[in-house]
Amino acid sequence: MTETRRTNLFALLFFIYFIVVSFALAFLPAMANLSDGTYMLLAQLLCFLPPLTLYFVLTKKNIKQTLRLNPLGWKNALIIISFGISIQPLMSLLSYAAALFFPNPVEQSISGIHSSGFLLSMVSVAILPALFEEVFSRGILLSGYTFLGKWKAAFASALLFGLLHLNPQQLPYAFVVGFLFCFLVERTDSLYASILPHMVINGTTVFSIFSETAAETAASVEMSETMILVSLTLMVLLSIPWLAVLLYLFLRINPPKGEFTLMDENGKPYQERFLSPTIITIFAIYAVFGLLPYLIS
């Protein structure tokens, strides 16, 4: 079995485990008495920690090499934190556009997050998801898709990251940001390059929930869809020059690295295929559990 097929199989088993555990927790009577923050904390630990741990136990892969747990450097850290802040107008635009067709799960959970308290919400919404999702997507998957080629590997990792959210509203911006995260990790050779902005993005969401006043909420509700789209588009346009500056600085600090190219028996670059029955099964799982509930509701 090729490395890509092994990675595809792990992704499929992970999706199945993730859905089974999520549904099991939702129907456990004991979980109904927990605050939303505590529920999300336990769900993150139970959904991610066992399969990620088992992956390294069974494959016996080097954790540091697979996850690229290399130092990031303070210059990269500052640029990447700034990127995590500056990319949010684009994320908001994609999120709002998708929310015109599908409900936004974050908006639906605002009251539960608020009632859980700031610290617990930061841990369960910002810190743990950033750690676990990055280990899975930009760690195990991106490393496992090496033989797809750099850009195809980034596409595959970002796509599965988007599908893992199991709802069509989050898929567009999760895919776009996931692809950009892959680029950051590849250039820096450090998983911290995606963990940091992921924490910043999720943490900003939590902070905004706790800092938003009732008047601000009412004002946003009164704005028309067109006004919101126009304002978000303007914010994206205004953020582009600063994002360009950040990209320029990032590329100066992280020039392209020489890559070793494995050749096949015909003397051509060796590449494996991503699309397979395993991946098609993941698409089907997403359609049933991630898309269909929204279409029939």
GROMACS .gro file of C-alpha atoms in nm:
model
  297
    1MET     CA    1   0.000   0.000   0.000
    2THR     CA    2   0.137   0.342  -0.097
    3GLU     CA    3   0.182   0.623   0.154
    4THR     CA    4  -0.105   0.818   0.000
    5ARG     CA    5  -0.342   0.521   0.026
    6ARG     CA    6  -0.240   0.465   0.388
    7THR     CA    7  -0.310   0.830   0.461
    8ASN     CA    8  -0.646   0.810   0.283
    9LEU     CA    9  -0.735   0.504   0.491
   10PHE     CA   10  -0.642   0.680   0.812
   11ALA     CA   11  -0.852   0.980   0.708
   12LEU     CA   12  -1.153   0.756   0.642
   13LEU     CA   13  -1.118   0.572   0.973
   14PHE     CA   14  -1.075   0.905   1.149
   15PHE     CA   15  -1.394   1.044   0.991
   16ILE     CA   16  -1.590   0.735   1.093
   17TYR     CA   17  -1.456   0.746   1.449
   18PHE     CA   18  -1.517   1.121   1.471
   19ILE     CA   19  -1.882   1.088   1.367
   20VAL     CA   20  -1.953   0.784   1.587
   21VAL     CA   21  -1.807   0.948   1.897
   22SER     CA   22  -1.980   1.279   1.824
   23PHE     CA   23  -2.319   1.109   1.793
   24ALA     CA   24  -2.257   0.892   2.100
   25LEU     CA   25  -2.173   1.197   2.311
   26ALA     CA   26  -2.481   1.381   2.186
   27PHE     CA   27  -2.708   1.102   2.312
   28LEU     CA   28  -2.539   1.037   2.645
   29PRO     CA   29  -2.769   1.158   2.927
   30ALA     CA   30  -2.471   1.267   3.140
   31MET     CA   31  -2.354   1.509   2.871
   32ALA     CA   32  -2.684   1.698   2.874
   33ASN     CA   33  -2.604   1.843   3.218
   34LEU     CA   34  -2.271   1.992   3.110
   35SER     CA   35  -2.213   2.348   2.999
   36ASP     CA   36  -2.142   2.399   2.630
   37GLY     CA   37  -1.779   2.479   2.707
   38THR     CA   38  -1.726   2.162   2.910
   39TYR     CA   39  -1.908   1.955   2.647
   40MET     CA   40  -1.687   2.093   2.369
   41LEU     CA   41  -1.376   2.036   2.580
   42LEU     CA   42  -1.459   1.668   2.638
   43ALA     CA   43  -1.570   1.623   2.278
   44GLN     CA   44  -1.237   1.757   2.149
   45LEU     CA   45  -1.038   1.529   2.377
   46LEU     CA   46  -1.242   1.217   2.296
   47CYS     CA   47  -1.274   1.281   1.922
   48PHE     CA   48  -0.910   1.364   1.852
   49LEU     CA   49  -0.673   1.236   2.119
   50PRO     CA   50  -0.734   0.857   2.088
   51PRO     CA   51  -0.705   0.827   1.706
   52LEU     CA   52  -0.411   1.067   1.681
   53THR     CA   53  -0.227   0.880   1.956
   54LEU     CA   54  -0.310   0.542   1.803
   55TYR     CA   55  -0.180   0.659   1.465
   56PHE     CA   56   0.171   0.712   1.599
   57VAL     CA   57   0.161   0.398   1.811
   58LEU     CA   58   0.069   0.178   1.512
   59THR     CA   59   0.281   0.348   1.244
   60LYS     CA   60   0.579   0.403   1.476
   61LYS     CA   61   0.652   0.724   1.287
   62ASN     CA   62   0.874   0.990   1.436
   63ILE     CA   63   0.637   1.245   1.592
   64LYS     CA   64   0.873   1.541   1.557
   65GLN     CA   65   0.948   1.473   1.190
   66THR     CA   66   0.591   1.389   1.091
   67LEU     CA   67   0.442   1.692   1.262
   68ARG     CA   68   0.736   1.921   1.179
   69LEU     CA   69   0.775   2.036   1.537
   70ASN     CA   70   1.056   2.273   1.449
   71PRO     CA   71   1.120   2.619   1.597
   72LEU     CA   72   0.940   2.898   1.418
   73GLY     CA   73   1.148   3.202   1.513
   74TRP     CA   74   1.015   3.530   1.649
   75LYS     CA   75   1.004   3.707   1.312
   76ASN     CA   76   0.792   3.434   1.158
   77ALA     CA   77   0.575   3.425   1.468
   78LEU     CA   78   0.498   3.798   1.445
   79ILE     CA   79   0.423   3.780   1.071
   80ILE     CA   80   0.202   3.473   1.111
   81ILE     CA   81   0.008   3.620   1.404
   82SER     CA   82  -0.050   3.932   1.192
   83PHE     CA   83  -0.162   3.707   0.909
   84GLY     CA   84  -0.409   3.533   1.141
   85ILE     CA   85  -0.564   3.871   1.221
   86SER     CA   86  -0.553   4.015   0.868
   87ILE     CA   87  -0.708   3.714   0.692
   88GLN     CA   88  -1.026   3.737   0.899
   89PRO     CA   89  -1.211   3.985   0.671
   90LEU     CA   90  -1.181   3.731   0.387
   91MET     CA   91  -1.297   3.453   0.619
   92SER     CA   92  -1.592   3.665   0.732
   93LEU     CA   93  -1.693   3.736   0.372
   94LEU     CA   94  -1.680   3.367   0.277
   95SER     CA   95  -1.861   3.272   0.597
   96TYR     CA   96  -2.139   3.526   0.549
   97ALA     CA   97  -2.185   3.435   0.182
   98ALA     CA   98  -2.221   3.067   0.276
   99ALA     CA   99  -2.455   3.159   0.563
  100LEU     CA  100  -2.699   3.300   0.308
  101PHE     CA  101  -2.767   2.939   0.209
  102PHE     CA  102  -2.682   2.736   0.523
  103PRO     CA  103  -2.707   2.817   0.896
  104ASN     CA  104  -2.392   2.930   1.075
  105PRO     CA  105  -2.314   2.684   1.359
  106VAL     CA  106  -2.101   2.942   1.540
  107GLU     CA  107  -2.393   3.187   1.559
  108GLN     CA  108  -2.616   2.907   1.685
  109SER     CA  109  -2.376   2.832   1.972
  110ILE     CA  110  -2.304   3.190   2.082
  111SER     CA  111  -2.528   3.179   2.390
  112GLY     CA  112  -2.378   2.847   2.501
  113ILE     CA  113  -2.023   2.977   2.458
  114HIS     CA  114  -2.106   3.295   2.647
  115SER     CA  115  -2.259   3.105   2.939
  116SER     CA  116  -1.952   2.880   2.968
  117GLY     CA  117  -1.718   3.161   3.069
  118PHE     CA  118  -1.428   3.321   2.887
  119LEU     CA  119  -1.140   3.095   2.998
  120LEU     CA  120  -1.320   2.765   2.939
  121SER     CA  121  -1.440   2.890   2.600
  122MET     CA  122  -1.089   2.992   2.498
  123VAL     CA  123  -0.959   2.645   2.581
  124SER     CA  124  -1.245   2.451   2.422
  125VAL     CA  125  -1.303   2.672   2.116
  126ALA     CA  126  -0.963   2.831   2.042
  127ILE     CA  127  -0.674   2.632   2.189
  128LEU     CA  128  -0.769   2.264   2.168
  129PRO     CA  129  -0.926   2.277   1.819
  130ALA     CA  130  -0.620   2.459   1.685
  131LEU     CA  131  -0.387   2.197   1.832
  132PHE     CA  132  -0.584   1.885   1.739
  133GLU     CA  133  -0.705   1.997   1.396
  134GLU     CA  134  -0.357   2.110   1.293
  135VAL     CA  135  -0.196   1.785   1.409
  136PHE     CA  136  -0.451   1.597   1.198
  137SER     CA  137  -0.462   1.821   0.888
  138ARG     CA  138  -0.128   1.999   0.853
  139GLY     CA  139   0.059   1.735   1.050
  140ILE     CA  140  -0.042   1.379   0.965
  141LEU     CA  141  -0.230   1.441   0.640
  142LEU     CA  142   0.008   1.692   0.484
  143SER     CA  143   0.304   1.470   0.569
  144GLY     CA  144   0.126   1.160   0.442
  145TYR     CA  145   0.045   1.323   0.109
  146THR     CA  146   0.409   1.406   0.030
  147PHE     CA  147   0.406   1.192  -0.285
  148LEU     CA  148   0.116   1.387  -0.432
  149GLY     CA  149   0.344   1.684  -0.483
  150LYS     CA  150   0.349   1.999  -0.273
  151TRP     CA  151   0.042   2.174  -0.415
  152LYS     CA  152  -0.176   1.866  -0.451
  153ALA     CA  153  -0.086   1.768  -0.096
  154ALA     CA  154  -0.195   2.112   0.024
  155PHE     CA  155  -0.521   2.079  -0.171
  156ALA     CA  156  -0.594   1.733  -0.031
  157SER     CA  157  -0.518   1.837   0.327
  158ALA     CA  158  -0.727   2.155   0.299
  159LEU     CA  159  -1.019   1.969   0.141
  160LEU     CA  160  -1.033   1.706   0.415
  161PHE     CA  161  -0.994   1.980   0.677
  162GLY     CA  162  -1.298   2.156   0.532
  163LEU     CA  163  -1.501   1.835   0.513
  164LEU     CA  164  -1.413   1.751   0.874
  165HIS     CA  165  -1.624   2.044   0.992
  166LEU     CA  166  -1.926   1.845   0.865
  167ASN     CA  167  -2.132   2.145   0.758
  168PRO     CA  168  -2.148   2.331   0.425
  169GLN     CA  169  -2.140   2.676   0.582
  170GLN     CA  170  -1.786   2.635   0.717
  171LEU     CA  171  -1.649   2.437   0.423
  172PRO     CA  172  -1.554   2.731   0.192
  173TYR     CA  173  -1.351   2.937   0.438
  174ALA     CA  174  -1.207   2.628   0.611
  175PHE     CA  175  -1.075   2.506   0.275
  176VAL     CA  176  -0.925   2.843   0.176
  177VAL     CA  177  -0.761   2.904   0.513
  178GLY     CA  178  -0.651   2.540   0.532
  179PHE     CA  179  -0.473   2.572   0.198
  180LEU     CA  180  -0.296   2.889   0.312
  181PHE     CA  181  -0.196   2.716   0.636
  182CYS     CA  182  -0.036   2.437   0.431
  183PHE     CA  183   0.172   2.697   0.247
  184LEU     CA  184   0.290   2.846   0.577
  185VAL     CA  185   0.384   2.505   0.715
  186GLU     CA  186   0.567   2.401   0.396
  187ARG     CA  187   0.774   2.720   0.380
  188THR     CA  188   0.867   2.726   0.749
  189ASP     CA  189   0.885   2.348   0.793
  190SER     CA  190   0.701   2.402   1.121
  191LEU     CA  191   0.351   2.303   1.230
  192TYR     CA  192   0.353   2.602   1.464
  193ALA     CA  193   0.307   2.816   1.152
  194SER     CA  194  -0.052   2.689   1.129
  195ILE     CA  195  -0.125   2.637   1.499
  196LEU     CA  196  -0.056   3.004   1.579
  197PRO     CA  197  -0.292   3.167   1.325
  198HIS     CA  198  -0.554   2.900   1.393
  199MET     CA  199  -0.551   2.994   1.761
  200VAL     CA  200  -0.562   3.363   1.672
  201ILE     CA  201  -0.863   3.318   1.442
  202ASN     CA  202  -1.061   3.102   1.687
  203GLY     CA  203  -0.955   3.317   1.981
  204THR     CA  204  -1.075   3.632   1.803
  205THR     CA  205  -1.415   3.468   1.759
  206VAL     CA  206  -1.437   3.392   2.131
  207PHE     CA  207  -1.318   3.740   2.225
  208SER     CA  208  -1.574   3.902   1.994
  209ILE     CA  209  -1.856   3.695   2.147
  210PHE     CA  210  -1.768   3.815   2.497
  211SER     CA  211  -1.696   4.176   2.399
  212GLU     CA  212  -1.997   4.242   2.173
  213THR     CA  213  -2.261   4.460   2.334
  214ALA     CA  214  -2.635   4.421   2.291
  215ALA     CA  215  -2.644   4.747   2.091
  216GLU     CA  216  -2.381   4.618   1.848
  217THR     CA  217  -2.574   4.293   1.803
  218ALA     CA  218  -2.895   4.481   1.733
  219ALA     CA  219  -2.720   4.710   1.484
  220SER     CA  220  -2.578   4.415   1.292
  221VAL     CA  221  -2.921   4.254   1.276
  222GLU     CA  222  -3.075   4.572   1.132
  223MET     CA  223  -2.825   4.587   0.843
  224SER     CA  224  -2.947   4.441   0.516
  225GLU     CA  225  -2.773   4.148   0.352
  226THR     CA  226  -2.649   4.373   0.073
  227MET     CA  227  -2.502   4.626   0.318
  228ILE     CA  228  -2.323   4.352   0.509
  229LEU     CA  229  -2.180   4.199   0.191
  230VAL     CA  230  -2.062   4.539   0.068
  231SER     CA  231  -1.901   4.627   0.400
  232LEU     CA  232  -1.727   4.288   0.421
  233THR     CA  233  -1.605   4.321   0.062
  234LEU     CA  234  -1.461   4.666   0.139
  235MET     CA  235  -1.285   4.525   0.444
  236VAL     CA  236  -1.132   4.251   0.230
  237LEU     CA  237  -1.012   4.505  -0.028
  238LEU     CA  238  -0.861   4.722   0.245
  239SER     CA  239  -0.681   4.422   0.396
  240ILE     CA  240  -0.518   4.315   0.068
  241PRO     CA  241  -0.227   4.568   0.074
  242TRP     CA  242  -0.131   4.467   0.428
  243LEU     CA  243  -0.159   4.097   0.341
  244ALA     CA  244   0.072   4.164   0.044
  245VAL     CA  245   0.326   4.325   0.276
  246LEU     CA  246   0.306   4.029   0.514
  247LEU     CA  247   0.353   3.788   0.224
  248TYR     CA  248   0.656   3.981   0.100
  249LEU     CA  249   0.817   3.975   0.445
  250PHE     CA  250   0.731   3.608   0.491
  251LEU     CA  251   0.885   3.507   0.158
  252ARG     CA  252   1.202   3.704   0.234
  253ILE     CA  253   1.247   3.518   0.562
  254ASN     CA  254   1.145   3.182   0.414
  255PRO     CA  255   1.289   3.142   0.062
  256PRO     CA  256   1.203   2.827  -0.136
  257LYS     CA  257   1.392   2.520  -0.021
  258GLY     CA  258   1.549   2.272  -0.256
  259GLU     CA  259   1.326   1.968  -0.295
  260PHE     CA  260   1.427   1.608  -0.352
  261THR     CA  261   1.229   1.466  -0.644
  262LEU     CA  262   1.173   1.090  -0.656
  263MET     CA  263   1.168   0.956  -1.012
  264ASP     CA  264   0.966   0.665  -1.146
  265GLU     CA  265   1.092   0.390  -1.378
  266ASN     CA  266   1.026   0.613  -1.680
  267GLY     CA  267   1.241   0.895  -1.547
  268LYS     CA  268   0.942   1.115  -1.463
  269PRO     CA  269   0.867   1.266  -1.119
  270TYR     CA  270   0.697   1.001  -0.906
  271GLN     CA  271   0.351   1.104  -0.789
  272GLU     CA  272   0.066   0.912  -0.633
  273ARG     CA  273  -0.307   0.963  -0.680
  274PHE     CA  274  -0.531   1.122  -0.417
  275LEU     CA  275  -0.873   1.029  -0.553
  276SER     CA  276  -0.963   0.672  -0.464
  277PRO     CA  277  -1.260   0.467  -0.340
  278THR     CA  278  -1.154   0.561   0.012
  279ILE     CA  279  -1.178   0.933  -0.059
  280ILE     CA  280  -1.506   0.887  -0.245
  281THR     CA  281  -1.637   0.714   0.069
  282ILE     CA  282  -1.536   1.021   0.272
  283PHE     CA  283  -1.728   1.239   0.025
  284ALA     CA  284  -2.032   1.015   0.071
  285ILE     CA  285  -2.003   1.035   0.451
  286TYR     CA  286  -1.988   1.414   0.429
  287ALA     CA  287  -2.291   1.420   0.200
  288VAL     CA  288  -2.494   1.209   0.443
  289PHE     CA  289  -2.386   1.359   0.775
  290GLY     CA  290  -2.264   1.704   0.675
  291LEU     CA  291  -2.483   1.816   0.387
  292LEU     CA  292  -2.807   1.616   0.385
  293PRO     CA  293  -2.928   1.729   0.732
  294TYR     CA  294  -2.919   2.092   0.612
  295LEU     CA  295  -3.093   2.015   0.285
  296ILE     CA  296  -3.388   1.834   0.446
  297SER     CA  297  -3.428   2.060   0.750
   0.00000   0.00000   0.00000
